[in-house]
Short mmCIF file of C-alpha atoms in Angstrom, two decimals:
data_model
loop_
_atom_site.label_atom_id
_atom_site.label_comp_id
_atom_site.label_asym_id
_atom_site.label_seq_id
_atom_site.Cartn_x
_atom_site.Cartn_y
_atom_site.Cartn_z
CA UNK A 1 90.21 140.34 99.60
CA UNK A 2 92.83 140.10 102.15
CA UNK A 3 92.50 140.95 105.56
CA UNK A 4 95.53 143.70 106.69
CA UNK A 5 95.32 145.10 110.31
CA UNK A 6 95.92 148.78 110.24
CA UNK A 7 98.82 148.72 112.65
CA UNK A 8 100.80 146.55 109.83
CA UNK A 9 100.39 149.50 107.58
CA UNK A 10 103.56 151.10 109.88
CA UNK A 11 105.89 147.15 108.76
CA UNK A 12 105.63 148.35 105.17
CA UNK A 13 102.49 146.81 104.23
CA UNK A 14 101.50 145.92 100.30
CA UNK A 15 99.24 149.21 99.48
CA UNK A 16 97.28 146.80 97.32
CA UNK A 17 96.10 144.78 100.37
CA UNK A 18 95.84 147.65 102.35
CA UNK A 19 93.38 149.34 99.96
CA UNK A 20 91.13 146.28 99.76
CA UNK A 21 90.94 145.84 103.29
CA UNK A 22 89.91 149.27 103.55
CA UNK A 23 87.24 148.75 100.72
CA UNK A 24 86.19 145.55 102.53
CA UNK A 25 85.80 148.00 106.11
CA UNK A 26 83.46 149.92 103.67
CA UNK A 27 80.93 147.33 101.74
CA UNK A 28 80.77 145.45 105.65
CA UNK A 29 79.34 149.10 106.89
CA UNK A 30 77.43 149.79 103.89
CA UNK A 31 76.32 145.75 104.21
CA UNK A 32 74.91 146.32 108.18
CA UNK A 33 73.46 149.90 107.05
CA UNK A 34 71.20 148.31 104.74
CA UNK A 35 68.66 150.04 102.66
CA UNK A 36 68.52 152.91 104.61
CA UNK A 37 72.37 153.41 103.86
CA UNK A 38 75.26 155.42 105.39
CA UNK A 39 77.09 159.05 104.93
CA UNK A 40 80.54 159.31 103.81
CA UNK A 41 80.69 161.51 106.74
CA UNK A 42 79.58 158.38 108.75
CA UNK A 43 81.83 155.89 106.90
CA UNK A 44 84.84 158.05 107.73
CA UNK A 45 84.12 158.45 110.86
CA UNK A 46 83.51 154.90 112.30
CA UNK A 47 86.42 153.33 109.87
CA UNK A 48 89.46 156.19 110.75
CA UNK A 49 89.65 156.46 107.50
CA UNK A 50 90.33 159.90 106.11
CA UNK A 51 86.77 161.57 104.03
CA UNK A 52 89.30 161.92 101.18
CA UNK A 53 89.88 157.98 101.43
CA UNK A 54 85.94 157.22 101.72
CA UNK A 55 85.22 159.34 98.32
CA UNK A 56 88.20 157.24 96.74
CA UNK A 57 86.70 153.99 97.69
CA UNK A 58 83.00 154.82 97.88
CA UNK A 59 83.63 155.77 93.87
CA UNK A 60 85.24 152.78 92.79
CA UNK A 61 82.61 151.16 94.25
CA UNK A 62 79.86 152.77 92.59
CA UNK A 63 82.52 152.45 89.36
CA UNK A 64 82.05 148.66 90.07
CA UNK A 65 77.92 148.96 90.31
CA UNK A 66 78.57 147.66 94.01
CA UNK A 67 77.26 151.20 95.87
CA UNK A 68 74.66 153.21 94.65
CA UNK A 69 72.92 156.59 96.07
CA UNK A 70 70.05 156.31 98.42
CA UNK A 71 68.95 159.60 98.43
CA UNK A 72 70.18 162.68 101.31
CA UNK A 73 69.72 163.30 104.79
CA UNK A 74 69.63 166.46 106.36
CA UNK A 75 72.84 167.72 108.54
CA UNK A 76 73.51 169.54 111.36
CA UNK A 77 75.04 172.31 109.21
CA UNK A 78 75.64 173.00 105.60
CA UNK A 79 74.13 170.93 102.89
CA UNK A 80 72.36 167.65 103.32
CA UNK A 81 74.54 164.71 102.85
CA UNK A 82 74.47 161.90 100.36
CA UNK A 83 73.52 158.77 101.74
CA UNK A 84 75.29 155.36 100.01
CA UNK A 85 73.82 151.97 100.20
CA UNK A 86 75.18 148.26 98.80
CA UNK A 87 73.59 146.94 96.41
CA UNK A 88 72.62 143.70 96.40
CA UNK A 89 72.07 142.00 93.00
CA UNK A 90 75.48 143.52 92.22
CA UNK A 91 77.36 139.94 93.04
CA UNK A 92 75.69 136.33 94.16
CA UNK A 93 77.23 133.80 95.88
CA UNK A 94 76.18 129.50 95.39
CA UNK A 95 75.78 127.73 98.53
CA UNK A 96 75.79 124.20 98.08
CA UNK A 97 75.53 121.63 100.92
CA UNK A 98 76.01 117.91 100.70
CA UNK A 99 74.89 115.41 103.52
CA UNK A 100 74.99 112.44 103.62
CA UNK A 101 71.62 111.94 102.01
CA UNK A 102 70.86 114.86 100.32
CA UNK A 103 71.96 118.31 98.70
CA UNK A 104 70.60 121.44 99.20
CA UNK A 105 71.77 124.31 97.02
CA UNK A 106 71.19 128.17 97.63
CA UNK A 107 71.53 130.95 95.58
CA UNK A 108 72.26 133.91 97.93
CA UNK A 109 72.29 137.84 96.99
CA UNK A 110 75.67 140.32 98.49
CA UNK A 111 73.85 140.53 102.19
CA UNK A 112 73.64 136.77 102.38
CA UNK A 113 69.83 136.80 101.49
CA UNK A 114 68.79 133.32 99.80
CA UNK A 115 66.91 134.77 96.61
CA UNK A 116 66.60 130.62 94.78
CA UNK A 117 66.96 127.40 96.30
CA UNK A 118 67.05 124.06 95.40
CA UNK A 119 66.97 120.51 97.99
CA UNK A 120 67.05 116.72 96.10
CA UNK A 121 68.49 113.66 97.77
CA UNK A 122 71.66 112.63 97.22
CA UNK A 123 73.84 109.27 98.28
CA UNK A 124 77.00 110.73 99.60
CA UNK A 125 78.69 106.78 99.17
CA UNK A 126 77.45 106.49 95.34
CA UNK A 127 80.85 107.43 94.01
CA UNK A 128 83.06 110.56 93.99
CA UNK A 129 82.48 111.15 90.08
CA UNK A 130 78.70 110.46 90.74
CA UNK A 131 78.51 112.88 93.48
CA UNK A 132 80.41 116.10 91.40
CA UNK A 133 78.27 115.31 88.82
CA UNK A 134 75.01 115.27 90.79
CA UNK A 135 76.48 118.22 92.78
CA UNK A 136 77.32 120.52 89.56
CA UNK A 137 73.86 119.81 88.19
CA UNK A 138 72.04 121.19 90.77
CA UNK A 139 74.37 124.15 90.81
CA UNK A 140 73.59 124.64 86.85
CA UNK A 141 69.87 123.99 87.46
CA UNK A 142 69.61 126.71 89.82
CA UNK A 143 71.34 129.57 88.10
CA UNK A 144 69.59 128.10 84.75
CA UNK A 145 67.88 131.61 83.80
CA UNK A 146 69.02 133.58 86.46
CA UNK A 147 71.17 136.08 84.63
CA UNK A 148 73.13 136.88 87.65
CA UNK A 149 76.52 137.33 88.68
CA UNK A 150 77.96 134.81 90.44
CA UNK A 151 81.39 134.68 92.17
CA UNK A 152 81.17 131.14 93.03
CA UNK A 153 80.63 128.03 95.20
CA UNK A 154 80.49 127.66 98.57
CA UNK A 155 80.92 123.77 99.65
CA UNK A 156 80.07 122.39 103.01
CA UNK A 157 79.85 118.57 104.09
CA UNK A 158 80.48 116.70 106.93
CA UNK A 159 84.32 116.37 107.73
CA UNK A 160 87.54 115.89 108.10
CA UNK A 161 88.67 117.92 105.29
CA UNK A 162 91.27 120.42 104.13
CA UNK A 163 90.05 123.21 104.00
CA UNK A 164 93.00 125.11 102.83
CA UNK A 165 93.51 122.78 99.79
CA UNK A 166 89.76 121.62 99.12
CA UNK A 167 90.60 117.89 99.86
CA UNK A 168 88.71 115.61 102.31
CA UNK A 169 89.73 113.14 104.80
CA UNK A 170 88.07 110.12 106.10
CA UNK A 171 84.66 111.35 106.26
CA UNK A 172 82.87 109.60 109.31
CA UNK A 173 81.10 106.78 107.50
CA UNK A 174 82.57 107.35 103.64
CA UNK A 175 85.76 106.30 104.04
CA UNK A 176 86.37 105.66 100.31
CA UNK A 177 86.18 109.94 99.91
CA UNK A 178 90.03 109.86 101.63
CA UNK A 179 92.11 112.14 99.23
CA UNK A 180 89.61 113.49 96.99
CA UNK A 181 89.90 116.84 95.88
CA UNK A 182 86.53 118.03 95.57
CA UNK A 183 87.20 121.40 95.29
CA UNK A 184 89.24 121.24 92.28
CA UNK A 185 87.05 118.90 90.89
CA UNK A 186 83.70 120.90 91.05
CA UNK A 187 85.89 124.04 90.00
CA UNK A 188 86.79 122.46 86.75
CA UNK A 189 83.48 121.15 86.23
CA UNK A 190 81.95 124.45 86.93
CA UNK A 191 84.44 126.87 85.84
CA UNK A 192 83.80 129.18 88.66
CA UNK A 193 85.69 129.20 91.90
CA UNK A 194 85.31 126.58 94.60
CA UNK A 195 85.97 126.84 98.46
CA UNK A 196 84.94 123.53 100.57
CA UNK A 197 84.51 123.21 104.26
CA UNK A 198 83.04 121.37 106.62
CA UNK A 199 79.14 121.92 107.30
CA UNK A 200 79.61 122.82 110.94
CA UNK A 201 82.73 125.67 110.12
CA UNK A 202 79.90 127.01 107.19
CA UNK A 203 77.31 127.30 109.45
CA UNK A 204 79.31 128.46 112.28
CA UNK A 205 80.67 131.50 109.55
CA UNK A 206 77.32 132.39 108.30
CA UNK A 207 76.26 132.63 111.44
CA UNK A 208 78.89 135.05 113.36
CA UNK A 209 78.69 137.37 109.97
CA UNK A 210 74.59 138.05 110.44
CA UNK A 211 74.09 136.18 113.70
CA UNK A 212 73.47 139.53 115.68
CA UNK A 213 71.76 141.28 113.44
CA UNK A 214 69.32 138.68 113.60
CA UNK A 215 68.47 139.09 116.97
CA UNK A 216 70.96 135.89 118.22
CA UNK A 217 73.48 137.23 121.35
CA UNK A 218 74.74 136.66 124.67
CA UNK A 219 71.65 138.06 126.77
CA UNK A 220 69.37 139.70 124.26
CA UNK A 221 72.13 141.86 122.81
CA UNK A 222 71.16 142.68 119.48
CA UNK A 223 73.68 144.99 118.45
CA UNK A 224 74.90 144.63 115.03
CA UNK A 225 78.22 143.03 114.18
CA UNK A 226 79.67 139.35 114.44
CA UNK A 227 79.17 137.23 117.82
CA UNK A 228 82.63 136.76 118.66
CA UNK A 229 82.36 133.42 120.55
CA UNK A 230 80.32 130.96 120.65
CA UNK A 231 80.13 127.12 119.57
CA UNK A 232 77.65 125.98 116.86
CA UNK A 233 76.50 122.53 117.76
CA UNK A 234 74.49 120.39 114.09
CA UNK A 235 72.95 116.84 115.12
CA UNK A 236 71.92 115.62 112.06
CA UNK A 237 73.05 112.57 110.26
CA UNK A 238 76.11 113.12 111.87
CA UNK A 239 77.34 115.52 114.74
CA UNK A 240 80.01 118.28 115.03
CA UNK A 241 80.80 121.60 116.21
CA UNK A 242 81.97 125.06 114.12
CA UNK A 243 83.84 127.08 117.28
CA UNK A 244 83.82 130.66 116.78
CA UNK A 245 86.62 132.69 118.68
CA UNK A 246 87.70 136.10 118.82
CA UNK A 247 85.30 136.59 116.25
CA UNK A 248 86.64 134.18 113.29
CA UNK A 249 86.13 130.54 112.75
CA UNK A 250 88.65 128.57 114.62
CA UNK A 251 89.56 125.87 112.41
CA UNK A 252 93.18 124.82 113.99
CA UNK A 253 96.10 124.57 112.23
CA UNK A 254 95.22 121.33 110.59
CA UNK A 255 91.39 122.77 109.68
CA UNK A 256 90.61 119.78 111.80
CA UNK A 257 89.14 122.14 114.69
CA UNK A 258 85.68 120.62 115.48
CA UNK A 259 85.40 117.00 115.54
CA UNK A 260 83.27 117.51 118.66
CA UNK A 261 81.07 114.01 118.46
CA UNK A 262 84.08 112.03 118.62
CA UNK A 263 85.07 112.49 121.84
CA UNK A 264 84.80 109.31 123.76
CA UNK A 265 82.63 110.15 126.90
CA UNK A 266 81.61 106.11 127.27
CA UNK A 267 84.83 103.63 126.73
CA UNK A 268 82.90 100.68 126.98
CA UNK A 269 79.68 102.34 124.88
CA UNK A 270 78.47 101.42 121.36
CA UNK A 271 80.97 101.13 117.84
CA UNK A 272 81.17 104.51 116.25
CA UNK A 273 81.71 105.08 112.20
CA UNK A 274 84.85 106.66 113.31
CA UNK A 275 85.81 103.16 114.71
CA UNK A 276 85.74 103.99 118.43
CA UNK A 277 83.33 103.13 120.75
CA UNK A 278 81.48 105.59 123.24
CA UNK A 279 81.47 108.75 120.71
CA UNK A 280 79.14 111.26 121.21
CA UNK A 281 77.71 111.16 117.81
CA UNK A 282 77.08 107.36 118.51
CA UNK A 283 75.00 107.84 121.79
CA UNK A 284 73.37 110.87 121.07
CA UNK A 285 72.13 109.32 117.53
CA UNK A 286 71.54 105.95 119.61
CA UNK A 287 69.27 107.23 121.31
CA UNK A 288 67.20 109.55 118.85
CA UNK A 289 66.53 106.07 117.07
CA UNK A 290 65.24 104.74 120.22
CA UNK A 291 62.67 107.91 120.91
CA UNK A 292 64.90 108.36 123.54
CA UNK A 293 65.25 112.38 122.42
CA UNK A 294 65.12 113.17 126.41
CA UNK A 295 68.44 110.83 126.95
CA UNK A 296 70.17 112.06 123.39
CA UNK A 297 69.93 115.60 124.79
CA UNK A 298 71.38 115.14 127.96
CA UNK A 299 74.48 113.12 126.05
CA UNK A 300 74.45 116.56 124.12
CA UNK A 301 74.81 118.93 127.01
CA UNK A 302 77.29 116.79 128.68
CA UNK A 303 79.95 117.32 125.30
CA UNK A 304 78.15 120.64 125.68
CA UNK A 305 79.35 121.56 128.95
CA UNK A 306 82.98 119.48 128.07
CA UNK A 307 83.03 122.44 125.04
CA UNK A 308 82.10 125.39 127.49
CA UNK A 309 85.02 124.26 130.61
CA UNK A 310 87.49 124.18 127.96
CA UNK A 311 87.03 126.88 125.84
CA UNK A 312 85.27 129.70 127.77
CA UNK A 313 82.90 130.40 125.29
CA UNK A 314 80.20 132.93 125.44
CA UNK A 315 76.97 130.58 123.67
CA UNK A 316 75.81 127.68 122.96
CA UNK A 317 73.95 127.41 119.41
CA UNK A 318 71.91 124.05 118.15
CA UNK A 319 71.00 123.46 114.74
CA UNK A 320 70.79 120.44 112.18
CA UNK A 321 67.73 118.00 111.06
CA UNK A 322 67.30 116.30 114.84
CA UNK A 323 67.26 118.79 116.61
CA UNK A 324 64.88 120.76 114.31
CA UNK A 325 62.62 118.18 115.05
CA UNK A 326 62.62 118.15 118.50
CA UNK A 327 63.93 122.07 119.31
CA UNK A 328 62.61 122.18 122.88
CA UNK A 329 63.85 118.70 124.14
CA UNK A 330 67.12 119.71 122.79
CA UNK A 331 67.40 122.88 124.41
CA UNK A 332 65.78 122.63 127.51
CA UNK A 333 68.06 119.27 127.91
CA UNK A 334 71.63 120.97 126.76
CA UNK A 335 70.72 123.72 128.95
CA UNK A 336 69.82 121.81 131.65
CA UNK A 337 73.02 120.01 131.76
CA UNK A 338 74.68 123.52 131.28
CA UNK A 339 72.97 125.26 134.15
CA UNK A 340 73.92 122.10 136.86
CA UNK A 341 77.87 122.15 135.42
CA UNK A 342 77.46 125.83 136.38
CA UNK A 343 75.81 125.39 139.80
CA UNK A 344 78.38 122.58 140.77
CA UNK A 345 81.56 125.27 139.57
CA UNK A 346 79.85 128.11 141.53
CA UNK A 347 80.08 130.25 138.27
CA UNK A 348 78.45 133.51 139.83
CA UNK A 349 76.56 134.60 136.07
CA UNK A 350 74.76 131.60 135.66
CA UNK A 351 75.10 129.11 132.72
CA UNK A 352 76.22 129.65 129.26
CA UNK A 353 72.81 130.15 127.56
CA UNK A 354 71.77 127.35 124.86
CA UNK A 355 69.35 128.60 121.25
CA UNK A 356 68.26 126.94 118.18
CA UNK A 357 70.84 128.54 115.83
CA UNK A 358 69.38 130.79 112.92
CA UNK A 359 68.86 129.59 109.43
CA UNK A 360 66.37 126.46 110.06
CA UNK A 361 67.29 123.61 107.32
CA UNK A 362 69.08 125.16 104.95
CA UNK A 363 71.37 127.64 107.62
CA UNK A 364 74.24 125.48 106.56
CA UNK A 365 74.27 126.44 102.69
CA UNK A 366 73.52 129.85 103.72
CA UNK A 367 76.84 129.78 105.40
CA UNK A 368 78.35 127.73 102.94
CA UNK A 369 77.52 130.80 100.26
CA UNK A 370 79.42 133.22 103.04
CA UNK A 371 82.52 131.52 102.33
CA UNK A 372 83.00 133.51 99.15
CA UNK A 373 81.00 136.67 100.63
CA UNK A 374 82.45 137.17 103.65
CA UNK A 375 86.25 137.90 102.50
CA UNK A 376 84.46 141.07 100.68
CA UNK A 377 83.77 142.32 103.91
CA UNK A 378 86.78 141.56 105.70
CA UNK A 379 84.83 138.78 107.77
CA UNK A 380 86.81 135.95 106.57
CA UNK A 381 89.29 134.51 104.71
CA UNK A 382 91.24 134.40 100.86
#
C-alpha cells in the first residue's frame, strides 16, 4: 500500500492511494489496539478522518475478514459503542534469513507474532542455485500444512544489495554472489512475492514497527508507536548497522546506507574480507576469536560513538550471535565508550543509552517478515 501524506491530497493526489493510506492509518491503530480493540469513534478521532470515512474503511475491512467485532464498550452518552479489533490469522507473512552459515525461517501472523519457525545450516558460498534451492525448501517445509495465507517472503542477508531491485552486490566474503538477483529468483521458484534486504535494514524495520511497544525507548518510554531514531548495531558473522531516522529505515539513495564495520578506524590494522585493512568488522571479530570480548567491545563503542557524533541519533541497539553470547560485556563496553565521548563533548544529558535489541536470534527474520507487513500499515515501503 502506498504511503500518501495528507497534505498531498490538496496537489491532486490519486484517490486510490489516498484511500489505502487511509486504510493502512486504520489496520496500524487497530494493529497497536490489540485484542482489546478500538471505537470507530476512537479511530476517527486520532486519524482526522471523518466517522463517515472510518465506517467506509472499517467495512471493507471486515468485507476482507481483516477486522472483526470485539464486543461494546459503554459511552459517555447514548448507546454503547462497537469495539473493532485486527485479526490476526487473516494474512501471514515468511521471514527468511540467510547468514552466512545458516537459515532461519519464520512464519509470522498480521501483528508480527512468529506462530512456526524453522533454523538449519546453510553454506552461503555453496552456489547461488544451491542456496535458492535450499532457501525455497525451507520456506515450503514450513508452510507444509499450515493452511494459511501468506503474502510472501521477506529476505534478509548480509549486504551490499539492491534493495529496490532484489539484486546483491559484493557480499563481504562471497564475492561470487555480485549481480545475482535473488529476489526474482526465489519469486519464481516460490510463486509468491519476494522483497530482499540486508539483515541489519530487516532488523532495524522490525524493530522501529514494535520496538516501543515492547518496552525498548529512549529513557523507559514505553509509549506505543515506532522509535524514530536510533541505530541497530548485529555482530555476528559479520557486522553492520540498520539506521533508523525520522522514523523510517534510512537506506540512502543507493540502499547502501549501513556498511558501518567497514569503516577503517586502524590503517595499518589486520586484512578485512572487504579488502581493506583496519575495518571494524575485522578487529572487533579479531578479537572475539581471541576471548578478547572486553577489547572487541570497546572497538564496538568507538564505531559506536563515530555513528552517534555524526548522526545525532537518539539509541544505541545491539543484537546478532556475539553479542548474544556475551550481552553484558557488549553493553557495558559500547556504553562505556559512549558515556566518556559524552563526558569529553560536555553533552549536558548524558550519553546515548546502549540495549540488547529485541527479538534474541531470530529478531532478524522477524523483521525480515515486516518487510511485506509493514507497508499494510503505512510503516514502510511498496
Amino acid at each position: 500500500m502506498a504511503y500518501v501524506n495528507r497534505t498531498n491530497a490538496e496537489s491532486g493526489v490519486n484517490l486510490l492511494a489516498l484511500r489505502s493510506h487511509n486504510a493502512a492509518l486504520v489496520l496500524d491503530l487497530l494493529r497497536t489496539a490489540g485484542e482489546g480493540g478500538i471505537s470507530r469513534l476512537e479511530l476517527a478521532e486520532r486519524t482526522g478522518l471523518t466517522p463517515q470515512a472510518v465506517s467506509k474503511i472499517t467495512a471493507r475491512l471486515r468485507a476482507d475478514g481483516l477486522v472483526a467485532e470485539a464486543g461494546r464498550r459503554a459511552s459517555t452518552g447514548g448507546k454503547p459503542r462497537t469495539v473493532l479489533r485486527l485479526v490476526p490469522e487473516a494474512g501471514h507473512a515468511v521471514g527468511l534469513h540467510l547468514d552466512r552459515d545458516e537459515v532461519t525461517v519464520v512464519l509470522c501472523d498480521l501483528t508480527g507474532a512468529v506462530v512456526a519457525e524453522r533454523r538449519v545450516p546453510l553454506d552461503l558460498g555453496a552456489g547461488a542455485e544451491a542456496v535458492v534451492e535450499s532457501a525455497a525448501g525451507e520456506v515450503e517445509a514450513l508452510l507444509a500444512g499450515a493452511g494459511v495465507s501468506v503474502l510472501g517472503v521477506g529476505v534478509a542477508l548480509p549486504g551490499p544489495l539492491d534493495h529496490v531491485r532484489g539484486v546483491l552486490h559484493r557480499v563481504t566474503g562471497f564475492p561470487e554472489w555480485d549481480g545475482f538477483p535473488l529476489r526474482d529468483a526465489l519469486a519464481g521458484r516460490l510463486g509468491v512475492p519476494v522483497v530482499v534486504d540486508k539483515d541489519t535494514n530487516a532488523a532495524a524495520l522490525g524493530i522501529a514497527v514494535v520496538g516501543r511497544e515492547s518496552g525498548i525507548g529512549k529513557t523507559g518510554d514505553v509509549s506505543p508507536g515506532p522509535l524514530e531514531s536510533f541505530a541497530y548495531l548485529h555482530l555476528g558473522t559479520g557486522l553492520g548497522a540498520g539506521l533508523v531516522i525520522g522514523g523510517g529505515v534510512h537506506r540512502g539513495a543507493r540502499t547502501g546506507a549501513g556498511e558501518f564495520g567497514h569503516q577503517v578506524i586502524q590503517l595499518d590494522g589486520p586484512p578485512c574480507g572487504c579488502g581493506n585493512r583496519g575495518c571494524i568488522e575485522a578487529l572487533c571479530l579479531a578479537a572475539v576469536d581471541r576471548g578478547a570480548v572486553g577489547e572487541a567491545a570497546r572497538v564496538l563503542g568507538v564505531g559506536a560513538a563515530n555513528l552517534v557524533g555524526l548522526l545525532d541519533i537518539d539509541l544505541v541497539l545491539l543484537g546478532g550471535r556475539t553479542v548474544a553470547a556475551h550481552e553484558e560485556a557488549f553493553v557495558r563496553g559500547v556504553g562505556a565508550v559512549l558515556e566518556e565521548r559524552a563526558r569529553l563533548e560536555g553533552v549536558d544529558d548524558g550519553a546515548i543509552p546502549v540495549r540488547v535489541a529485541p527479538g534474541g536470534a531470530r529478531g532478524v527474520a522477524e523483521g525480515a517478515a515486516q518487510l511485506l507487513l509493514a507497508p499494510l500499515f503505512g510503516r514502510g515501503e511498496d
